[in-house]
Short mmCIF file of C-alpha atoms in Angstrom, two decimals:
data_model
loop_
_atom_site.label_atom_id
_atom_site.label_comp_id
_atom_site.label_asym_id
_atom_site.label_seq_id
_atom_site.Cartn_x
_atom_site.Cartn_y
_atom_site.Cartn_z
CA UNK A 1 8.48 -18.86 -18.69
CA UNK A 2 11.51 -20.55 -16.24
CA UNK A 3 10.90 -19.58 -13.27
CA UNK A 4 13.23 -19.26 -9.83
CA UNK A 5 12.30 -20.69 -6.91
CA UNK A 6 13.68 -18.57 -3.73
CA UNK A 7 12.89 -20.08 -0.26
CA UNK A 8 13.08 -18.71 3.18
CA UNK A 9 16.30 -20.17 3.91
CA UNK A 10 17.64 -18.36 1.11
CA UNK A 11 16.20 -15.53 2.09
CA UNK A 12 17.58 -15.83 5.69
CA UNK A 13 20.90 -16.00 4.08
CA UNK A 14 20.68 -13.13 1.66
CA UNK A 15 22.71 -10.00 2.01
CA UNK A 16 21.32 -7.29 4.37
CA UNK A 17 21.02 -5.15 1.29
CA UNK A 18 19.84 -7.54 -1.64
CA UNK A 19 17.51 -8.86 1.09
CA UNK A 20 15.96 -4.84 1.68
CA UNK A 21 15.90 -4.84 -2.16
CA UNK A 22 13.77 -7.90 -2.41
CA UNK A 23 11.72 -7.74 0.10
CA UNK A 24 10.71 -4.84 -0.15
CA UNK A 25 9.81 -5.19 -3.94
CA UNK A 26 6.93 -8.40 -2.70
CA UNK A 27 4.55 -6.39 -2.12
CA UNK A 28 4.26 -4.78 -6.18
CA UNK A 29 3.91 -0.64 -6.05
CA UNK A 30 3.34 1.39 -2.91
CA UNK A 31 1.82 4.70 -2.34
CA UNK A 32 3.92 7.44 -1.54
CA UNK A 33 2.92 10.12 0.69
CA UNK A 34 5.13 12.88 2.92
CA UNK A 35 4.08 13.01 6.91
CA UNK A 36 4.22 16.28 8.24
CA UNK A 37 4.72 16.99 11.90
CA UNK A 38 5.52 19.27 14.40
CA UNK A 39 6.55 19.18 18.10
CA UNK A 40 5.92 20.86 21.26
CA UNK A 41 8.51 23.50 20.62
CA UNK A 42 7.38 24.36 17.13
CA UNK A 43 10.25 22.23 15.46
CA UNK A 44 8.91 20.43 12.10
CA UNK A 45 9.68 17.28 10.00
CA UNK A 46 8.92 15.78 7.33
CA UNK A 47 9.32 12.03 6.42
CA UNK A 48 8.55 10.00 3.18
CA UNK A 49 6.49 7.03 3.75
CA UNK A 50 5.61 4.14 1.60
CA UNK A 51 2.79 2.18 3.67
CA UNK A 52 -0.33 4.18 3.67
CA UNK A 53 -3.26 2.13 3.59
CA UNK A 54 -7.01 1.98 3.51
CA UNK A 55 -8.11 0.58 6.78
CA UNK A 56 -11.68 2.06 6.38
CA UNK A 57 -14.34 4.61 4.78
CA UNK A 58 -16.49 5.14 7.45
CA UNK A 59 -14.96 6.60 9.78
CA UNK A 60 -12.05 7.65 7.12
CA UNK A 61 -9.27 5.37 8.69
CA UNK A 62 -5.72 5.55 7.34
CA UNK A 63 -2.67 3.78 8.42
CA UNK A 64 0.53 3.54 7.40
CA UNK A 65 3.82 0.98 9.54
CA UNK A 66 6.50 2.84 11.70
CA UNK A 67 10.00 1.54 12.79
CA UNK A 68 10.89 2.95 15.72
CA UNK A 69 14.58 2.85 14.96
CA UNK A 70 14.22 4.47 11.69
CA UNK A 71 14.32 8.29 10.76
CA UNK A 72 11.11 8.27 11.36
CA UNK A 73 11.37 8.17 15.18
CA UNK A 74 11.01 12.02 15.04
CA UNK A 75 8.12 11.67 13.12
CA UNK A 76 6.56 8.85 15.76
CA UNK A 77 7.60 10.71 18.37
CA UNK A 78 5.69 14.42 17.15
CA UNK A 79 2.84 12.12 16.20
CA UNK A 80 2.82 10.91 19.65
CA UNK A 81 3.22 14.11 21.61
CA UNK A 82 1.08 16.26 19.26
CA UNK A 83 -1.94 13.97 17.89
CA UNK A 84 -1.89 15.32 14.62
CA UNK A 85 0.00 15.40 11.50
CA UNK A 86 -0.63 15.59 7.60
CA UNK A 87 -0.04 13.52 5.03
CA UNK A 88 0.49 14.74 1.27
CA UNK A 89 0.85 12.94 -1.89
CA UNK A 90 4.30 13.00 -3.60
CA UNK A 91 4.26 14.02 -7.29
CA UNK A 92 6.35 13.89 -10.20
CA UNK A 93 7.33 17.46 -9.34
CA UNK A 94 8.99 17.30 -6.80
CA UNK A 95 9.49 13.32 -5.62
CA UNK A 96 13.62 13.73 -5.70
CA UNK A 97 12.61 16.16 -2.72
CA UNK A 98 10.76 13.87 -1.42
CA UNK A 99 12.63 11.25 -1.45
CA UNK A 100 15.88 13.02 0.27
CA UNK A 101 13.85 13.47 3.23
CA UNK A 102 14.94 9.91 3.51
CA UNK A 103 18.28 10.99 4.70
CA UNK A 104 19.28 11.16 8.42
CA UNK A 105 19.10 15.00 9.29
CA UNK A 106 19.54 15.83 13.38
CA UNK A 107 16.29 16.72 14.80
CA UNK A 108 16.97 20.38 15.16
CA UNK A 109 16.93 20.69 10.96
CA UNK A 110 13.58 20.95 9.49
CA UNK A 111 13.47 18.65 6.44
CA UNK A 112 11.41 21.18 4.62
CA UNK A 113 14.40 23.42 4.54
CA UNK A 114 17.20 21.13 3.98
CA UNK A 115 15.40 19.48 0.75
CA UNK A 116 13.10 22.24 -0.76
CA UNK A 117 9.70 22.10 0.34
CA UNK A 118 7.34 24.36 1.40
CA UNK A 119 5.79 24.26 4.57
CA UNK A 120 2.02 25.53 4.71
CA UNK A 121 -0.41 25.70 7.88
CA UNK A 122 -3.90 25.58 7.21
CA UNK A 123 -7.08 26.75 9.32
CA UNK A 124 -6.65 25.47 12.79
CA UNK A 125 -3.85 22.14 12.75
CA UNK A 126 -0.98 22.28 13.96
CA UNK A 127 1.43 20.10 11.68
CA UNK A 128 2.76 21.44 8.36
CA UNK A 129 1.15 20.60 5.26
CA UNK A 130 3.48 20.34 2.14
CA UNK A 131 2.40 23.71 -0.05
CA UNK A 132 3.52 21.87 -3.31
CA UNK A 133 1.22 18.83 -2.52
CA UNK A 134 -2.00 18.38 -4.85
CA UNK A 135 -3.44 16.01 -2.59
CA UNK A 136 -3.34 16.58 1.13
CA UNK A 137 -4.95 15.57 4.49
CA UNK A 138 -5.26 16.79 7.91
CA UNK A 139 -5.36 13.66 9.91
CA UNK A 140 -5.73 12.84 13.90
CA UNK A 141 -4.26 10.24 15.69
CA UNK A 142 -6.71 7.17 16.20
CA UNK A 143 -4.20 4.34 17.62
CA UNK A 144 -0.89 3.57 17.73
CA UNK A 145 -1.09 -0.61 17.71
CA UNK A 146 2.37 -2.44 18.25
CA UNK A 147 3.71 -5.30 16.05
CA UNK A 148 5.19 -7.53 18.27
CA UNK A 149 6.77 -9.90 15.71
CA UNK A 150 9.42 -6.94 14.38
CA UNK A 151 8.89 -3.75 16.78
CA UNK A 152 6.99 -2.24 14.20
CA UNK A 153 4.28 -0.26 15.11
CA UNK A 154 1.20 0.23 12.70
CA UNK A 155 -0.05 4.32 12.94
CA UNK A 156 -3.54 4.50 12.59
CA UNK A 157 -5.36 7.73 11.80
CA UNK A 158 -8.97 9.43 11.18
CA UNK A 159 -9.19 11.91 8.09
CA UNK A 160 -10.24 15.34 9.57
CA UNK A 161 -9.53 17.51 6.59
CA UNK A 162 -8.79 17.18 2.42
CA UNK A 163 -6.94 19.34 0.78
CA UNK A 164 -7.50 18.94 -3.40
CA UNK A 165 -6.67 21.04 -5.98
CA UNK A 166 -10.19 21.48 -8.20
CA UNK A 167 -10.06 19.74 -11.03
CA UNK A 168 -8.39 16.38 -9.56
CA UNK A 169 -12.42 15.28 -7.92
CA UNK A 170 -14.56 13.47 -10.11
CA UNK A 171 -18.64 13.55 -10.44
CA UNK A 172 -18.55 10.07 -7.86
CA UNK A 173 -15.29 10.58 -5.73
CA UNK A 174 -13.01 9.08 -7.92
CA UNK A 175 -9.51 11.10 -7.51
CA UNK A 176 -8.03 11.27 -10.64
CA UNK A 177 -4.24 10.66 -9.82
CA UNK A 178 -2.80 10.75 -13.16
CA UNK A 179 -3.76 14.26 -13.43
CA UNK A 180 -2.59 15.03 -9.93
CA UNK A 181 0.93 13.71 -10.70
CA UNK A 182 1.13 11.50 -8.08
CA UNK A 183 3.93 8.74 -7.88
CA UNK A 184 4.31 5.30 -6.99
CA UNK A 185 7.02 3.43 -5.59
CA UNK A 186 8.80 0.05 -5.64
CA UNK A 187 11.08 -1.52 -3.34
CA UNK A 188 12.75 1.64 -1.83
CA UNK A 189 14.18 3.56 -4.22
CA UNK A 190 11.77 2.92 -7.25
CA UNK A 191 9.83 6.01 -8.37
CA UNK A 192 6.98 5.62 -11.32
CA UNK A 193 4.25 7.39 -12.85
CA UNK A 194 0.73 5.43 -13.54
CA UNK A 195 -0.48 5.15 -17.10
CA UNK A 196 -4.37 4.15 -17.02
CA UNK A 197 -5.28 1.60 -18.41
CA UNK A 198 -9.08 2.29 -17.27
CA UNK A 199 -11.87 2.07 -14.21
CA UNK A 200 -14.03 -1.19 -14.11
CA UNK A 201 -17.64 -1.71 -12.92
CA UNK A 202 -18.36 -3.18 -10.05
CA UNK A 203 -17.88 -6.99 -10.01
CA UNK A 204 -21.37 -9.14 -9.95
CA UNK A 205 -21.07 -12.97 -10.40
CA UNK A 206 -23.24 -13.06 -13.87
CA UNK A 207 -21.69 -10.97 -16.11
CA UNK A 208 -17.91 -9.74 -17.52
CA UNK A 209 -16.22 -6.28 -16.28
CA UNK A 210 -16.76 -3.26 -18.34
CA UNK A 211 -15.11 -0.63 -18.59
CA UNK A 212 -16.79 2.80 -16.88
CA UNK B 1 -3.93 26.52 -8.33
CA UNK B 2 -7.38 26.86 -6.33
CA UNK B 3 -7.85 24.22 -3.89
CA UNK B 4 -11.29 22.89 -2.44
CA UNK B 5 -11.35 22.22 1.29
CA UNK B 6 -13.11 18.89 2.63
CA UNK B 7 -13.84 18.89 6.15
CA UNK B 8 -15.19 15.72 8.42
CA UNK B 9 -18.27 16.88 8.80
CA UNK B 10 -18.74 17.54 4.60
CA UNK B 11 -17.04 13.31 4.35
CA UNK B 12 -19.61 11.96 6.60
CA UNK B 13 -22.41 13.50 4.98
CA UNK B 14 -21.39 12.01 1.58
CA UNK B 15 -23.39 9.41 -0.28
CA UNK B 16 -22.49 6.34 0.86
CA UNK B 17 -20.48 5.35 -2.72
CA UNK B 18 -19.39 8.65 -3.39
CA UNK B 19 -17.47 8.44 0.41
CA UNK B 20 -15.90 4.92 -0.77
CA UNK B 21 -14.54 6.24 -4.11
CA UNK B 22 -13.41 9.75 -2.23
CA UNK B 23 -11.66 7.69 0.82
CA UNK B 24 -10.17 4.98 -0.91
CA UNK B 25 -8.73 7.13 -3.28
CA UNK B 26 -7.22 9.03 -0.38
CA UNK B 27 -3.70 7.01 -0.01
CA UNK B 28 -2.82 7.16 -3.51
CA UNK B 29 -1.72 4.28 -5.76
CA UNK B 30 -2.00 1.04 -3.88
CA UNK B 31 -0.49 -2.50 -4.75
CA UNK B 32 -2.80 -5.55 -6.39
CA UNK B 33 -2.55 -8.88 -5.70
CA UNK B 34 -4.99 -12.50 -5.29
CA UNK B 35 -4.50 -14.27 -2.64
CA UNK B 36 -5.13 -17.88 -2.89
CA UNK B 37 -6.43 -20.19 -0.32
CA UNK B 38 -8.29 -23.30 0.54
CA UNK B 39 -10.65 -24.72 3.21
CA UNK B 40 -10.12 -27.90 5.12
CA UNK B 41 -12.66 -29.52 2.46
CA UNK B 42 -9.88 -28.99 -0.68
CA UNK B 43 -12.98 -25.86 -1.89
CA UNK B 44 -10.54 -23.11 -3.61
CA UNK B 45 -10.55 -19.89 -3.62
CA UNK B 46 -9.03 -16.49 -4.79
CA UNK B 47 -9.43 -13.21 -4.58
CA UNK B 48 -7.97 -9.70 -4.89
CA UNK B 49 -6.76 -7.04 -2.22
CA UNK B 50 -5.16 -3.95 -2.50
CA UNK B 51 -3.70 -3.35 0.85
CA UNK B 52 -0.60 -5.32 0.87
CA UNK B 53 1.94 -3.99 2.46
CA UNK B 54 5.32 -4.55 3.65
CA UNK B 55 5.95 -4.36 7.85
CA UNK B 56 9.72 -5.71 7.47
CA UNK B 57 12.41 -7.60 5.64
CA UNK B 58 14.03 -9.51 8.41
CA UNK B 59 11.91 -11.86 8.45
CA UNK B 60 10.36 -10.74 5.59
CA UNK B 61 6.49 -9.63 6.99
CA UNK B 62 3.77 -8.73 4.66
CA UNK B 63 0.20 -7.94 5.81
CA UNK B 64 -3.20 -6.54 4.74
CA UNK B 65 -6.30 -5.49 5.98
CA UNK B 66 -9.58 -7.86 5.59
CA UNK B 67 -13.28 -7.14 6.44
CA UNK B 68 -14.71 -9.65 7.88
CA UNK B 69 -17.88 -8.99 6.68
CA UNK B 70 -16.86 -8.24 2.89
CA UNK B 71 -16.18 -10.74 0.24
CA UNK B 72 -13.29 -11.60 1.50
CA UNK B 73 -14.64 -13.37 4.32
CA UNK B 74 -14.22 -16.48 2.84
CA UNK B 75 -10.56 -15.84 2.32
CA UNK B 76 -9.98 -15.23 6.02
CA UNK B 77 -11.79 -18.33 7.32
CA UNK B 78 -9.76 -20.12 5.23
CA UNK B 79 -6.29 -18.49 6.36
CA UNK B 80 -7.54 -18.54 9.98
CA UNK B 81 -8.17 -22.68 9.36
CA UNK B 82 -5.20 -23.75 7.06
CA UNK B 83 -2.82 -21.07 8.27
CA UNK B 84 -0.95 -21.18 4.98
CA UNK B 85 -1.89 -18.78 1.94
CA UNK B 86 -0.76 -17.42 -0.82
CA UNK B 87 -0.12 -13.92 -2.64
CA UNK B 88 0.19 -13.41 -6.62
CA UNK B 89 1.02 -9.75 -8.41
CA UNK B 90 -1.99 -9.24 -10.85
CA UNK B 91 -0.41 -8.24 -14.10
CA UNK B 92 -1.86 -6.28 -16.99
CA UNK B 93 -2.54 -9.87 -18.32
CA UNK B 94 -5.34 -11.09 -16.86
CA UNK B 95 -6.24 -7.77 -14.15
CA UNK B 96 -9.85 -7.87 -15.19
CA UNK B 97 -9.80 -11.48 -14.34
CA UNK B 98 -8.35 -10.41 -10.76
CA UNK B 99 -11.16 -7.92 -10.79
CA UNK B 100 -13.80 -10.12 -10.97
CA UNK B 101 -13.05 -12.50 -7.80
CA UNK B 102 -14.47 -9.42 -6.11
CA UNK B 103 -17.52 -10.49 -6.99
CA UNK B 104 -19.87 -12.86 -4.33
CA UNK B 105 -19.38 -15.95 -5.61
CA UNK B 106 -21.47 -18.68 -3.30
CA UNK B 107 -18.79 -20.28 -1.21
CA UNK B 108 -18.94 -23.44 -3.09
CA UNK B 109 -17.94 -21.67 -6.23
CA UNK B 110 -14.11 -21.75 -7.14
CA UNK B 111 -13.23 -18.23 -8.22
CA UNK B 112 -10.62 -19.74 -10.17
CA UNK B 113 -13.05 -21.42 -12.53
CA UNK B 114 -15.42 -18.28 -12.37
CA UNK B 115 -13.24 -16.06 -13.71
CA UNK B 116 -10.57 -18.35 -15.80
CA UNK B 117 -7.60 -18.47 -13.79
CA UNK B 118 -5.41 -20.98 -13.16
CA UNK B 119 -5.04 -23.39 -9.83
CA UNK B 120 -1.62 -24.38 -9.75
CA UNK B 121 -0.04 -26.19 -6.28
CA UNK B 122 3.72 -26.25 -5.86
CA UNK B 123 6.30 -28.06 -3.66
CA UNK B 124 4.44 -28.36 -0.02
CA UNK B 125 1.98 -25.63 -0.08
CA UNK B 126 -1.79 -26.18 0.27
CA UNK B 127 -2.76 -23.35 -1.18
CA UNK B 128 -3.22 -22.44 -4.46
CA UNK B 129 -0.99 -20.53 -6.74
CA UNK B 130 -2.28 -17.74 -9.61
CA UNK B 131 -0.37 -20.12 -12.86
CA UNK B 132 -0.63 -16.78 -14.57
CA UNK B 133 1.09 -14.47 -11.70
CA UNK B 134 5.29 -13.86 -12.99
CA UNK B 135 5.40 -13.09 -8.85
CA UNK B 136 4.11 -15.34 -6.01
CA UNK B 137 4.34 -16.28 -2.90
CA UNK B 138 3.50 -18.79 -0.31
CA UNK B 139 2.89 -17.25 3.03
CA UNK B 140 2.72 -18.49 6.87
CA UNK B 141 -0.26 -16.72 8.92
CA UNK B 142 1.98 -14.71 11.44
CA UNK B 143 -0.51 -12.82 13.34
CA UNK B 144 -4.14 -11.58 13.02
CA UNK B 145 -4.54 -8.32 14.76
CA UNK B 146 -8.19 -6.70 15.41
CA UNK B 147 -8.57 -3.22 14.72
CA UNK B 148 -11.13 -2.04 17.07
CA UNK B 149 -11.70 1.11 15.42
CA UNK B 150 -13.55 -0.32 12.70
CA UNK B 151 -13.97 -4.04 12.87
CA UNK B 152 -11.36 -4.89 10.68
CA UNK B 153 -8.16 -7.38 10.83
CA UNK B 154 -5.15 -7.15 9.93
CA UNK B 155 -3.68 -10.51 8.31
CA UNK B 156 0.20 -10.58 9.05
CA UNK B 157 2.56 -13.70 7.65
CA UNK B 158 5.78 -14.50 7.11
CA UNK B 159 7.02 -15.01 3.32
CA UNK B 160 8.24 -18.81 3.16
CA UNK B 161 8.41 -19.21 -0.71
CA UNK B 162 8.95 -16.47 -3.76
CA UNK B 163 8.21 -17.95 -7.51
CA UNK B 164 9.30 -15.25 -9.92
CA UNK B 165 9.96 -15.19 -13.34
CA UNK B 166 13.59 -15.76 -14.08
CA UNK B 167 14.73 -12.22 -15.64
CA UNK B 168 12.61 -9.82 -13.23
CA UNK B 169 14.96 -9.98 -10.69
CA UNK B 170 18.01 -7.87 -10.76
CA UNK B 171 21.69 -8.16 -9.59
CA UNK B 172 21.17 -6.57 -5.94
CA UNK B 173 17.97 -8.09 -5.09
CA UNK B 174 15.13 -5.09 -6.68
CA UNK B 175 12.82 -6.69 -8.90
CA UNK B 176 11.76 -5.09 -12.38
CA UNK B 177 7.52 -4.67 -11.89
CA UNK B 178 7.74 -2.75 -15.53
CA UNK B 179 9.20 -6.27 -17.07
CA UNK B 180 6.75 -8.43 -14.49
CA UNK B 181 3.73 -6.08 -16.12
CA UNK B 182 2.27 -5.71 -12.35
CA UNK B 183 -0.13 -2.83 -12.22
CA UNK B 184 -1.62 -0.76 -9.49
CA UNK B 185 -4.36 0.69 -8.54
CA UNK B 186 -6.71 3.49 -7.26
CA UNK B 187 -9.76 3.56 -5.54
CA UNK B 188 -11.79 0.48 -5.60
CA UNK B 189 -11.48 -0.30 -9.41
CA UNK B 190 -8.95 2.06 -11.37
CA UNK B 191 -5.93 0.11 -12.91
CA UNK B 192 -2.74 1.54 -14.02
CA UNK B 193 0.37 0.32 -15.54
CA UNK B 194 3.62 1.44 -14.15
CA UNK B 195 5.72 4.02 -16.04
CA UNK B 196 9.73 3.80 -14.45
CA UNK B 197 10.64 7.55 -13.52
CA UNK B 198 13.80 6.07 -12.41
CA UNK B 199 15.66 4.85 -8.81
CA UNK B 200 17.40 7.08 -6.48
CA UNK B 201 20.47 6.53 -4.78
CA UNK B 202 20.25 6.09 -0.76
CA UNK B 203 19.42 9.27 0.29
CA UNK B 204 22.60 10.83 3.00
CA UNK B 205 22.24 14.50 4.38
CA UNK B 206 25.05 16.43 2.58
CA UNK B 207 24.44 15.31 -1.00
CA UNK B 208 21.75 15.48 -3.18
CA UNK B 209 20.07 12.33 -4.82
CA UNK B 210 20.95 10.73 -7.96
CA UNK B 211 19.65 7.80 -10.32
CA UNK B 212 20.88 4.91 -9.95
#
């Protein structure tokens, strides 16, 4: 296989766009999950997000990378002010949805609204959950930790509540996410189902992976 | 559907393994990848992560999150000495090869060898390549930022050097991860193949979004 050889001066010099494109596709396929908020006057919003991570089990710690000059901001900002906000899985149902929360709406329009989701509060928090979402958490601000190199900032967050529907929780914890419909993403714009190809035992120098 | 609720209290009581499967399962499909480094000594190694994610295109920042006191240690000694590393896409290929660098090797122990993947150095990087990976990269150490939550660190660099196979990547700048065969994954040791739903155009307020 030929393959191309694309340095960083090239990559300086790329188009804004193609750059976006390709960069963003480095990484291979991203989670996709839907932050709800709310703010102090009751006014919610809903933002797709494509950098959720596993910082930790114990305590549950989640985070996921804000720009501050993004549509997001109103999202930052209600995370800021409020403490609290959920995050929901985006499925094959209803990712279009999802994914036109993207667009630039002024702060006084609730994204659930304008794209066709359902918003859904649940025992006592405060942020909308996404009704339509299989998979959903109640989470609470930990730390907000600033990137210096870009202005990102990285939102970190403990796992109060989970939200699952039944038959999605396995005998060991295992989420099965084929059945939940959940998506994955590439580069921005890239939307894709998994196909399993199957769960392997845990890794021990002296013998081969099995499948469990 | 029925739902079950999870609260904190119900997640902290969990068996330990049962509360790694549940958590890490919590942010939904996650990207794979080795990355490859070396020690000041020329000693190898590789191994796999599924937290890498992107913090920005311009310049193009990638980071994930290590343990310090997981297998991966090795891995961050080396990036905190040589502050040069490398990142590979694990493909359906070899994935249960990239699966097994998980497990504790003895430092002196070349994953590479362990498991039957390929060393390969290119151009002026001193860290190893996956041969086998259609995507790679060679990144500068950018940052390592505690988390004091948890004890973990995030690893932040700067992409100086893509390798990709010559027909993944398209016209404006999105490469094809269906083509590359890159897979994802769930939990701590489900793998998935991609399945293309399709890409949406740039998502604007008064217009609803289309494929592209």
């Amino acid at each position: 296989m030929t393959q191309t050889h694309i340095n960083r001066k090239n990559i300086d010099e790329m188009d804004k766009r193609y750059r976006v494109n390709f960069v963003n596709s480095l990484p291979g396929l991203k989670s996709l999950n839907l932050v709800g908020t709310t703010n102090a006057q009751g006014q919610e919003n809903v933002s797709i997000i494509s950098t959720l991570t596993h910082f930790g089990s114990n305590p549950p710690l989640l985070g996921y990378v804000s720009r501050p000059d993004s549509v997001e901001r109103h999202t930052l900002s209600n995370i800021r002010e409020l403490g609290h906000y959920t995050i929901n899985h985006v499925a094959e149902s209803f990712y279009k949805a999802a994914h036109q929360t993207s667009a630039r709406y002024p702060r006084t329009v609730s994204e659930f609204d304008a794209v066709g989701l359902t918003s859904e509060l649940r025992n006592d928090c405060k942020a909308p959950f996404v009704a339509e979402a299989a998979i959903s958490m109640h989470m609470q601000l930990a730390e907000l930790i600033d990137i210096p190199r870009n202005g990102t900032v990285l939102v970190l967050g403990e796992v109060l509540d989970v939200y699952i529907d039944d038959q999605l929780l396995g005998a060991d914890g295992y989420i099965d996410l084929e059945a939940a419909g959940t998506v994955t993403g590439s580069a921005l714009d890239g939307y894709h189902l998994p196909q399993k190809l199957g769960r392997l035992s845990y890794a021990k120098p002296d013998r081969e992976p099995s499948f469990i």
